[in-house]
Every structure is written in C-alpha cells, then in structure tokens.
Short mmCIF file of C-alpha atoms in Angstrom, two decimals:
data_model
loop_
_atom_site.label_atom_id
_atom_site.label_comp_id
_atom_site.label_asym_id
_atom_site.label_seq_id
_atom_site.Cartn_x
_atom_site.Cartn_y
_atom_site.Cartn_z
CA MET A 1 0.15 0.10 0.01
CA LYS A 2 1.39 3.33 -0.57
CA LYS A 3 1.85 5.50 2.30
CA PHE A 4 1.37 9.00 3.32
CA ALA A 5 3.27 11.88 4.39
CA PHE A 6 1.58 14.23 6.56
CA ALA A 7 2.50 17.77 6.76
CA LYS A 8 0.67 21.21 8.53
CA VAL A 9 -0.01 23.71 5.20
CA ALA A 10 0.95 27.58 6.25
CA ALA A 11 -2.99 28.74 6.10
CA THR A 12 -5.40 30.31 8.57
CA SER A 13 -6.96 27.31 8.83
CA SER A 14 -5.23 23.64 10.64
CA LEU A 15 -5.58 22.11 7.26
CA LEU A 16 -3.92 18.31 6.82
CA LEU A 17 -1.58 17.64 3.91
CA LEU A 18 -2.61 13.96 2.49
CA ALA A 19 0.99 14.12 0.16
CA SER A 20 0.77 11.52 -2.46
CA ALA A 21 3.89 9.77 -1.99
CA CYS A 22 4.55 7.87 -5.67
CA GLY A 23 1.35 10.27 -7.56
CA GLY A 24 4.06 12.40 -9.03
CA GLY A 25 3.39 15.71 -7.67
CA GLY A 26 4.15 19.29 -9.03
CA GLY A 27 3.74 18.76 -12.62
CA GLU A 28 2.08 21.65 -14.45
CA SER A 29 -0.90 21.45 -16.34
CA THR A 30 -0.60 22.94 -19.91
CA GLY A 31 -4.50 23.81 -19.71
CA ASP A 32 -5.76 22.47 -22.92
CA GLY A 33 -7.61 19.86 -21.27
CA GLU A 34 -4.64 17.06 -20.53
CA VAL A 35 -4.64 15.19 -17.33
CA PRO A 36 -2.20 16.89 -14.72
CA ALA A 37 0.42 15.25 -12.65
CA GLU A 38 -1.87 15.89 -9.42
CA LEU A 39 -5.31 17.12 -9.06
CA THR A 40 -5.67 18.20 -4.92
CA VAL A 41 -9.19 17.27 -3.62
CA TRP A 42 -9.78 19.48 -0.22
CA ILE A 43 -12.23 17.00 2.03
CA MET A 44 -14.24 18.17 4.76
CA GLY A 45 -13.13 16.50 8.54
CA ASP A 46 -10.16 15.12 10.55
CA SER A 47 -7.93 12.47 8.60
CA GLN A 48 -8.83 9.02 9.97
CA PRO A 49 -7.01 6.46 8.97
CA ASN A 50 -10.22 4.73 6.85
CA ILE A 51 -10.46 7.65 4.82
CA VAL A 52 -6.66 7.71 4.06
CA GLU A 53 -7.20 4.13 2.70
CA TYR A 54 -10.36 4.84 0.94
CA PHE A 55 -8.30 7.71 -0.97
CA ASP A 56 -5.21 5.35 -1.29
CA GLU A 57 -7.72 2.91 -3.30
CA ALA A 58 -9.38 5.77 -5.35
CA GLU A 59 -5.93 6.69 -6.27
CA GLY A 60 -5.31 3.29 -7.62
CA ALA A 61 -8.33 3.24 -9.29
CA TRP A 62 -7.68 6.72 -11.31
CA GLN A 63 -4.38 5.68 -11.87
CA GLU A 64 -5.76 2.66 -13.95
CA SER A 65 -6.57 5.27 -16.49
CA TYR A 66 -4.15 7.96 -15.75
CA PRO A 67 -0.94 6.15 -14.54
CA ASP A 68 1.47 9.33 -14.43
CA SER A 69 -1.34 11.43 -12.17
CA GLY A 70 -2.12 10.89 -8.83
CA ILE A 71 -4.37 12.32 -5.87
CA ASN A 72 -2.97 15.44 -3.59
CA VAL A 73 -6.23 15.03 -0.31
CA GLU A 74 -6.46 17.71 2.03
CA PHE A 75 -8.13 17.69 5.27
CA ILE A 76 -9.88 20.74 6.23
CA ALA A 77 -10.95 21.15 10.15
CA TRP A 78 -14.86 21.65 10.08
CA PRO A 79 -14.74 24.91 12.34
CA ASP A 80 -12.15 26.33 9.50
CA VAL A 81 -14.29 25.52 6.80
CA GLN A 82 -15.53 29.23 6.32
CA THR A 83 -12.13 31.13 6.72
CA THR A 84 -10.04 28.60 4.47
CA LEU A 85 -12.96 28.16 1.22
CA THR A 86 -13.33 32.92 1.44
CA ASN A 87 -9.37 32.87 0.98
CA ALA A 88 -9.04 29.94 -1.19
CA LEU A 89 -11.79 32.34 -2.96
CA ALA A 90 -9.30 35.46 -2.78
CA GLY A 91 -6.43 33.85 -4.20
CA GLY A 92 -4.89 31.40 -1.72
CA ASP A 93 -4.61 27.60 -1.36
CA SER A 94 -7.22 25.94 -3.44
CA PRO A 95 -8.10 22.61 -5.18
CA ASP A 96 -9.59 21.01 -8.08
CA VAL A 97 -12.26 19.12 -6.61
CA ILE A 98 -13.51 20.27 -2.93
CA GLU A 99 -15.95 18.57 -1.01
CA ILE A 100 -19.09 21.00 0.03
CA GLY A 101 -21.79 20.65 2.76
CA ASN A 102 -25.00 20.15 0.70
CA ASP A 103 -26.52 22.95 1.90
CA GLN A 104 -23.65 24.96 1.10
CA GLY A 105 -23.44 24.29 -2.76
CA ALA A 106 -26.12 27.54 -3.53
CA ASN A 107 -24.05 29.48 -0.81
CA TRP A 108 -20.38 28.83 -2.69
CA ALA A 109 -21.81 28.79 -6.53
CA SER A 110 -23.82 32.53 -5.71
CA GLN A 111 -19.86 33.89 -5.10
CA GLY A 112 -18.36 32.05 -8.64
CA ALA A 113 -16.58 29.76 -6.11
CA LEU A 114 -17.47 26.88 -8.56
CA VAL A 115 -17.21 25.36 -11.72
CA ASP A 116 -20.84 24.79 -13.78
CA ILE A 117 -20.83 21.90 -14.89
CA THR A 118 -24.46 20.70 -15.61
CA GLU A 119 -22.77 19.67 -19.21
CA ALA A 120 -20.40 16.95 -17.89
CA VAL A 121 -23.26 15.71 -15.35
CA ASP A 122 -26.19 15.60 -18.30
CA GLY A 123 -24.12 13.71 -20.08
CA TRP A 124 -22.81 10.65 -17.51
CA ASP A 125 -24.90 8.14 -17.28
CA GLU A 126 -24.96 7.53 -13.88
CA ALA A 127 -26.55 10.64 -12.99
CA ALA A 128 -29.62 9.11 -13.48
CA ASP A 129 -29.31 6.53 -10.92
CA LEU A 130 -28.74 9.24 -8.02
CA ASP A 131 -31.19 10.58 -5.53
CA GLN A 132 -33.11 13.26 -8.23
CA ASN A 133 -33.48 15.49 -5.85
CA ALA A 134 -29.90 15.51 -3.73
CA LEU A 135 -29.20 15.85 -7.43
CA GLU A 136 -31.83 19.11 -8.38
CA PHE A 137 -30.16 20.65 -4.61
CA ALA A 138 -26.85 20.70 -5.86
CA ALA A 139 -27.75 23.15 -8.59
CA TYR A 140 -28.07 26.95 -8.10
CA ASP A 141 -29.95 29.13 -10.78
CA GLY A 142 -30.43 26.68 -13.33
CA ALA A 143 -27.11 25.10 -13.30
CA THR A 144 -25.63 21.98 -11.50
CA TYR A 145 -22.68 22.99 -8.89
CA GLY A 146 -21.74 19.49 -7.47
CA ILE A 147 -22.72 15.64 -7.81
CA PRO A 148 -23.76 14.12 -4.46
CA TRP A 149 -21.37 11.92 -2.91
CA TYR A 150 -22.73 10.86 -0.11
CA SER A 151 -26.09 11.14 1.71
CA GLY A 152 -26.51 11.63 5.82
CA VAL A 153 -29.96 11.57 7.88
CA ARG A 154 -30.63 11.42 11.81
CA THR A 155 -33.05 9.33 13.32
CA LEU A 156 -34.37 8.86 16.70
CA TYR A 157 -31.67 6.47 19.41
CA TYR A 158 -33.55 4.63 22.47
CA ARG A 159 -32.29 2.49 24.95
CA SER A 160 -33.89 -0.54 23.71
CA ASP A 161 -33.82 -2.49 27.21
CA TRP A 162 -35.66 0.30 29.16
CA LEU A 163 -38.35 -0.10 26.12
CA ARG A 164 -38.49 -4.07 26.29
CA ASP A 165 -38.87 -3.95 30.21
CA LEU A 166 -41.61 -1.06 29.89
CA GLY A 167 -43.48 -3.17 27.42
CA VAL A 168 -43.67 -0.57 24.66
CA GLU A 169 -42.46 -0.32 21.22
CA ALA A 170 -40.41 2.34 19.92
CA PRO A 171 -42.38 5.79 19.19
CA THR A 172 -43.64 6.78 15.95
CA THR A 173 -45.88 9.43 16.86
CA TRP A 174 -45.51 12.90 18.65
CA ASP A 175 -47.85 11.58 21.80
CA GLU A 176 -46.39 7.76 21.94
CA LEU A 177 -42.66 10.03 21.69
CA THR A 178 -44.05 11.86 25.05
CA ASP A 179 -46.12 8.88 26.69
CA VAL A 180 -42.48 6.66 26.04
CA ALA A 181 -40.21 9.66 27.72
CA GLU A 182 -42.55 10.55 30.96
CA LYS A 183 -42.54 5.96 31.70
CA ILE A 184 -38.91 6.14 31.22
CA ASN A 185 -38.56 9.19 33.37
CA LYS A 186 -41.58 7.39 35.64
CA GLU A 187 -38.87 4.44 36.24
CA HIS A 188 -35.49 5.05 35.69
CA ASP A 189 -35.51 9.09 37.02
CA VAL A 190 -33.94 10.12 33.87
CA PRO A 191 -34.85 12.53 31.08
CA GLY A 192 -36.86 10.75 28.31
CA PHE A 193 -35.94 12.49 25.46
CA CYS A 194 -33.56 14.89 24.62
CA ALA A 195 -35.07 18.23 22.53
CA PRO A 196 -32.23 20.37 21.87
CA THR A 197 -32.76 24.15 21.13
CA ASP A 198 -29.66 24.94 19.49
CA PHE A 199 -30.79 21.97 16.55
CA THR A 200 -31.83 23.33 13.00
CA ASN A 201 -32.46 20.08 11.30
CA GLY A 202 -34.06 18.12 14.55
CA ILE A 203 -36.71 21.15 14.42
CA ALA A 204 -36.87 21.04 10.68
CA SER A 205 -38.15 17.59 11.42
CA PHE A 206 -40.56 18.36 13.84
CA ILE A 207 -41.95 21.21 11.49
CA TRP A 208 -42.36 18.38 8.09
CA GLY A 209 -43.39 15.76 10.56
CA ASN A 210 -46.10 17.78 11.02
CA GLY A 211 -46.97 18.78 7.59
CA GLY A 212 -45.79 22.12 8.09
CA GLU A 213 -43.23 24.35 5.70
CA ILE A 214 -39.84 26.93 6.61
CA ALA A 215 -40.17 29.13 3.58
CA VAL A 216 -41.67 27.90 0.43
CA GLN A 217 -40.48 29.59 -2.76
CA ASN A 218 -43.32 31.25 -5.14
CA GLY A 219 -41.52 32.46 -8.33
CA ASP A 220 -38.28 34.67 -7.86
CA GLN A 221 -39.81 35.28 -3.97
CA TRP A 222 -39.33 33.06 -0.64
CA GLU A 223 -42.24 33.41 1.86
CA ALA A 224 -41.61 32.65 5.60
CA LYS A 225 -44.34 30.33 7.24
CA LEU A 226 -42.88 29.31 10.67
CA THR A 227 -46.16 31.23 11.45
CA ASP A 228 -48.43 28.66 9.36
CA PRO A 229 -50.67 26.60 11.66
CA ALA A 230 -48.52 23.41 11.20
CA ALA A 231 -45.24 24.65 11.31
CA LYS A 232 -46.29 26.82 14.82
CA GLU A 233 -48.04 23.95 16.07
CA ALA A 234 -44.67 21.59 15.44
CA ILE A 235 -42.92 24.50 17.07
CA GLU A 236 -44.50 24.46 19.84
CA PHE A 237 -44.48 20.83 20.49
CA TYR A 238 -40.90 20.73 20.43
CA ALA A 239 -40.36 23.73 22.63
CA GLY A 240 -42.44 22.24 25.24
CA LEU A 241 -40.46 19.14 25.56
CA SER A 242 -37.04 21.21 25.32
CA ALA A 243 -38.54 23.82 28.64
CA ASP A 244 -39.71 20.30 30.64
CA ASP A 245 -36.55 19.23 32.56
CA THR A 246 -38.52 15.75 32.76
CA VAL A 247 -38.68 15.34 29.33
CA SER A 248 -35.23 17.14 27.89
CA PRO A 249 -32.18 17.57 30.02
CA SER A 250 -32.24 21.08 31.38
CA SER A 251 -28.53 21.30 29.72
CA ALA A 252 -30.13 21.16 26.52
CA LEU A 253 -31.55 24.55 26.25
CA GLY A 254 -29.29 26.38 24.22
CA ALA A 255 -27.06 23.54 22.70
CA ASN A 256 -27.21 21.33 20.25
CA GLU A 257 -27.79 17.45 19.81
CA ASN A 258 -23.53 16.72 20.40
CA ASP A 259 -23.28 19.43 23.60
CA GLY A 260 -26.95 18.41 25.12
CA CYS A 261 -27.42 14.76 24.54
CA LEU A 262 -24.73 12.40 23.02
CA ASN A 263 -22.98 11.75 26.23
CA ASP A 264 -25.87 11.43 28.36
CA MET A 265 -26.94 8.86 25.63
CA ALA A 266 -23.44 7.13 25.73
CA ASN A 267 -23.26 6.76 29.51
CA GLY A 268 -27.42 5.61 30.57
CA ASN A 269 -28.24 8.65 31.64
CA LEU A 270 -30.80 9.21 29.09
CA GLY A 271 -33.79 7.64 27.33
CA MET A 272 -33.71 9.07 23.47
CA TYR A 273 -32.74 11.17 21.34
CA ILE A 274 -32.25 12.26 17.70
CA ASP A 275 -28.52 11.93 15.76
CA GLY A 276 -26.99 10.24 12.73
CA SER A 277 -25.77 6.74 11.67
CA TRP A 278 -22.17 9.05 12.47
CA ALA A 279 -23.46 8.64 16.75
CA ARG A 280 -21.87 5.18 17.29
CA GLY A 281 -18.21 6.27 17.66
CA ALA A 282 -18.80 9.57 19.12
CA TRP A 283 -20.75 7.22 22.10
CA GLU A 284 -17.76 5.11 21.97
CA GLY A 285 -15.62 7.98 22.72
CA VAL A 286 -17.25 9.36 25.63
CA ALA A 287 -19.20 6.10 27.17
CA GLU A 288 -17.22 4.49 30.70
CA ASP A 289 -18.98 1.66 30.09
CA PRO A 290 -18.98 0.17 26.74
CA ALA A 291 -22.13 -2.18 27.36
CA VAL A 292 -24.10 0.10 27.92
CA LEU A 293 -23.86 0.94 24.08
CA ASP A 294 -25.49 -2.44 22.98
CA ASN A 295 -28.82 -1.21 24.38
CA ILE A 296 -28.67 1.59 22.29
CA ASP A 297 -30.98 0.79 18.68
CA THR A 298 -32.35 3.06 16.29
CA THR A 299 -36.38 4.18 14.49
CA VAL A 300 -37.58 6.71 11.66
CA LEU A 301 -37.93 9.70 12.92
CA PRO A 302 -41.74 10.86 14.84
CA GLY A 303 -44.00 12.93 13.32
CA ALA A 304 -47.02 14.27 14.29
CA ASP A 305 -49.05 11.18 12.80
CA GLY A 306 -46.77 9.25 11.75
CA PRO A 307 -43.30 8.43 10.69
CA ALA A 308 -41.64 12.09 9.87
CA PRO A 309 -39.30 13.20 7.11
CA ALA A 310 -35.79 14.35 7.86
CA PHE A 311 -32.96 16.54 6.56
CA ALA A 312 -31.35 14.73 3.70
CA GLY A 313 -27.37 16.19 4.60
CA GLY A 314 -24.39 14.68 3.25
CA SER A 315 -22.22 16.69 1.05
CA ASN A 316 -21.17 17.29 -3.01
CA LEU A 317 -17.64 17.13 -4.71
CA SER A 318 -17.64 19.91 -7.11
CA VAL A 319 -15.10 21.67 -8.98
CA TRP A 320 -13.38 24.78 -7.69
CA SER A 321 -13.30 27.76 -9.50
CA THR A 322 -9.62 28.39 -10.11
CA THR A 323 -8.51 24.94 -11.19
CA GLU A 324 -6.22 25.33 -14.32
CA ASN A 325 -7.27 21.08 -15.25
CA PRO A 326 -11.36 21.55 -14.88
CA GLU A 327 -12.05 18.71 -17.22
CA ALA A 328 -9.87 16.25 -15.23
CA ALA A 329 -11.44 17.87 -12.88
CA THR A 330 -14.48 17.07 -13.85
CA GLU A 331 -13.55 12.79 -14.30
CA LEU A 332 -12.03 12.98 -11.06
CA LEU A 333 -15.01 14.17 -9.38
CA GLN A 334 -17.34 11.18 -11.35
CA LEU A 335 -14.80 8.76 -10.42
CA LEU A 336 -15.13 9.64 -6.54
CA ALA A 337 -19.44 10.19 -7.06
CA GLY A 338 -20.24 6.96 -8.78
CA LYS A 339 -21.52 4.34 -7.22
CA GLU A 340 -18.51 1.65 -6.76
CA TRP A 341 -16.85 4.32 -5.11
CA GLY A 342 -19.52 6.87 -3.81
CA ASP A 343 -20.77 3.43 -1.72
CA LYS A 344 -17.23 2.98 -0.60
CA PHE A 345 -17.12 6.64 0.63
CA ALA A 346 -20.64 6.10 2.07
CA GLU A 347 -19.83 2.81 4.30
CA THR A 348 -16.80 3.91 5.24
CA ALA A 349 -17.48 7.01 6.51
CA GLY A 350 -20.47 5.92 8.09
CA PHE A 351 -22.89 7.83 5.94
CA PHE A 352 -25.46 6.07 2.76
CA PRO A 353 -24.90 6.27 -0.65
CA ALA A 354 -26.61 9.15 -2.77
CA TYR A 355 -27.87 6.34 -4.61
CA PRO A 356 -31.48 4.99 -3.49
CA GLU A 357 -31.19 1.12 -5.43
CA LEU A 358 -27.75 1.11 -2.79
CA LEU A 359 -29.63 1.22 0.11
CA THR A 360 -31.35 -1.74 -0.32
CA GLN A 361 -27.69 -4.03 0.31
CA ASP A 362 -27.74 -6.02 2.71
CA LYS A 363 -24.66 -3.97 4.51
CA TYR A 364 -26.99 -1.00 5.01
CA THR A 365 -31.04 -3.25 5.56
CA SER A 366 -29.17 -6.17 8.17
CA ASP A 367 -27.26 -3.42 10.95
CA PRO A 368 -29.16 -2.50 13.36
CA LEU A 369 -28.02 0.99 13.30
CA LYS A 370 -27.37 1.19 9.55
CA LYS A 371 -31.43 -0.47 8.89
CA ALA A 372 -33.64 2.56 10.60
CA GLY A 373 -31.26 5.18 8.33
CA ALA A 374 -31.58 3.23 5.08
CA GLU A 375 -35.35 3.45 5.98
CA GLN A 376 -35.42 7.20 7.04
CA MET A 377 -33.34 7.92 3.73
CA GLN A 378 -36.84 6.84 1.65
CA SER A 379 -37.93 10.35 3.65
CA THR A 380 -36.44 13.32 3.76
CA GLN A 381 -36.77 17.26 2.60
CA PHE A 382 -34.05 19.52 1.92
CA PHE A 383 -33.66 23.55 3.40
CA PRO A 384 -34.47 26.29 0.80
CA ALA A 385 -32.43 26.10 -1.91
CA THR A 386 -30.79 29.53 -1.65
CA PRO A 387 -27.41 31.20 -0.75
CA ASN A 388 -29.53 33.50 1.50
CA TRP A 389 -30.25 29.87 3.87
CA ASN A 390 -26.58 29.85 5.32
CA SER A 391 -27.27 33.36 6.92
CA ALA A 392 -30.83 32.37 8.11
CA ASP A 393 -29.20 29.60 9.62
CA GLN A 394 -26.01 29.59 10.53
CA ASP A 395 -25.14 33.15 11.42
CA GLN A 396 -28.35 34.29 12.51
CA LYS A 397 -29.66 30.62 13.90
CA ILE A 398 -33.32 32.45 13.45
CA LEU A 399 -35.33 28.28 14.17
CA PRO A 400 -32.75 27.57 17.03
CA LYS A 401 -33.69 30.81 18.37
CA VAL A 402 -37.68 30.64 18.25
CA VAL A 403 -37.30 27.65 19.66
CA LEU A 404 -35.17 29.08 22.53
CA GLU A 405 -37.10 31.72 23.28
CA ILE A 406 -40.52 29.94 23.64
CA ALA A 407 -39.29 26.96 25.83
CA GLN A 408 -37.66 30.06 27.97
CA GLY A 409 -41.10 31.51 28.40
CA GLY A 410 -41.44 34.10 25.25
CA ASP A 411 -45.11 34.86 23.46
CA VAL A 412 -45.79 31.46 20.79
CA ASP A 413 -47.19 34.33 18.52
CA ASP A 414 -44.96 37.38 19.07
CA VAL A 415 -41.84 34.93 18.92
CA LEU A 416 -43.19 33.33 15.70
CA ALA A 417 -43.86 36.72 14.24
CA LYS A 418 -40.59 38.34 14.78
CA TYR A 419 -38.60 35.39 13.39
CA ASN A 420 -40.71 34.89 10.55
CA GLU A 421 -40.10 38.49 8.94
CA GLN A 422 -36.90 38.30 10.60
CA LEU A 423 -36.74 34.58 8.42
CA GLN A 424 -38.68 36.07 5.14
CA GLU A 425 -36.63 39.10 4.97
CA THR A 426 -32.98 37.12 4.81
CA LEU A 427 -34.18 34.33 2.17
CA ASN A 428 -34.61 37.57 0.27
CA LYS A 429 -32.27 39.60 0.17
CA PRO A 430 -30.16 40.38 -3.41
CA VAL A 431 -27.63 37.49 -3.89
CA GLU A 432 -24.46 39.32 -4.95
#
C-alpha cells in the first residue's frame, strides 16, 4: 500500500496535507484538458485512517486510467471551512475538487467559487440513478455545481432494553414519544428524550412531520411559513419538550445534540434522542461503560401522526473555479461520486450512498443501527435552496432562537411573528 506523508500547511486554517508519495505531484497542467501530474482534493473533517485508506485505493483506480497522475488530498477541520474557502476564493491555496456540504452549495456557487458542470452531468450515465432531489439541491440558478457524494440522515435512538422492560414499542408519533419519555423518566429517573434547542435539523423534522414548511418559493420570492398553523404547532410542541426537564435535560437548552444529549445517551442518563449514523463512533469515545452502547437501537423519526421526514444531509463534490484542470477535475469527481466509489465512501465514513437503489444492500439493511437510517433515507426533505439559507441558519440561527425563546417562556405568537419576518427578509436579500 502506498504511504502517505502528513504535514502542516501554512494557512489560517488547521489544514492537514495528505501528500501522495507516488503520485508524481508537482507537474504543471497545460490548460488544454490534459490530465496533470497531480489533482488536489479538499475533504472536510479529520484525516481518519479509514478515510486515508479509501483515497489510497481511489488513487489506484484513477491511475488505472492515468498512471502518471496522482491525487493529493487535504483535510480541512470543520470549524475552519468558512475561513479556508473564503481565502481560497480570494486567491489563496485552492483545490481542483472540493467537498461541499449540500446545504452550502448554493452559497459558494453564487459567489463564483464553483464550476458549472451541467453539461458533464447531463452526459453522465450514472447521474440518472442518483437521488434526483439531492441532485436538484446541488443546482443553483438553473445550473448544476456539484454531484451528491453521500447522504446522512438522523434517526431516533433509544434504550431498547428500557423500552422492552416497560413493554412499549419505539415511538412513531408525537403522542407515543411523549408517553414513552414520561415512562422512562418515571422508571429510571432520567430525562426520557433530549430536545436540544440549537438543532435546526431536528426542529425542521418536527415541522415537516406535521405537514408544515420553513419557507416556500413563489416565483423569485421566498415566503416564510413559521407562523402557519402546522409549523406553529410543531415548534410549540418541540419547545414544550425542551422546556420540560422531566422530558429533556436542562443542559439541552441553548445546546446542540452533541453538547446537550450525546454524552448522556452514551452513559445511561437519557432514554432517547435524535442523531445520525455517525453517532456510534462518538459514543465509544465518551462511554464509561461500553456495554450500555449494546442496548441502544434506532428507528425512524416520529411525526405528529406517523414517521417524519428528515433533512437529507451529506456532501456534494464540486470543481473549484480556479482549477487549471477543469476537465480532469470533473472526471475525477465523477469517479469518486460514481456508484462504486460513492458507495465505498459512504460505507467507510458511516453514511449512506446517494443512489437509492444501493440502500437495499445487505450491509445497510442487516445492521440494526443502519437499517433505520436506510429506511429514513426514503423520507427526506431539503432546506430552502438559496444562498441566503446559510445566513438564516448558521449566522442568525433563526429556528434555534425561536425554540429557545419559546422554551424560556416567550409568547409563541410574538416570537414566531418576529422571526418569521426576519427569515423572510433574509431569504429575499439580493444575492450579489
């Protein structure tokens, strides 16, 4: 197996360089479509050994067609993504191919950071088998700027031994969720369900699970829907869970699922919470008694009257606008995001493939912690497909603030009216 050398890169982010030892790096592209000696790929997250091995093998597949070309992979820590990409757009170090969170694509495309790959995708056979909603979410202003690489959904995790002893099934409705949470609290004297307020994905599922919407597009304008009856009922219900410390831990107020719920679940101090398929690895890092983890199972998200949709998270692969090798970069992107290597990455990283037909594979349906996720992948929705969603969610945290203020006693109608107006103004700001 090829060896990888790691080195710090001089930048404002904590970028890790995964330098190919036999890829023939350092060659110059002619700019005429020829494949260069090296293509750089930026990946978000840490350089985990299994991910390094994936790219080692993917480079071998690339070199079957282009033996004199290598792949240089750089890992960017998630907290540094915004700064690093902004610097790249301003003329700093930049990649050929880049992983972009699927809810970030429109933002970067609107800034001219990504290459329009519509023609290449239209002529690519495997595009027809991708999740078409995810592919559409990778578009901006009528053009395609990315290919879905993997998907991730959240499901409801619960203590299967506790529910079994209580003689109840995993909840699939809000009433059942409340009932089971109360029974867990009464029997085990711990919160039955964790409802963190800084949790847009979870809040959104409650809205969608009641038939509500966050915002809808009418022509060129976005109309915020937080004050609509369905959304209002869902937000008020979720905030009520957050405010009740017999249902949800007080530490979840103002917190996300990682800070407010995960540790308690891993250590037997919580009955249920919402998280993704990647949670198992995080539990293992904090569990004082690993045996607890064997009693955690998962099911699809509960809605008002039945299973609720989840946000289809995940990442796209895109071509960065300053690449000198757009044709080769697009071809590498198609290799990595194709069925074979897209599925391999999803399995390696603990996510799901972006191809619905692959979700029926035994490796997803036979694993208890993956089975519910594979089922949940059949019921997904997306956030408003506008670059301004990043401002509404990441910068202003509109949904988290709505829930927190209501949970802390704010008037429901006043809070919703205020933030509904803010959301609508934000989503309709001109995109420069």
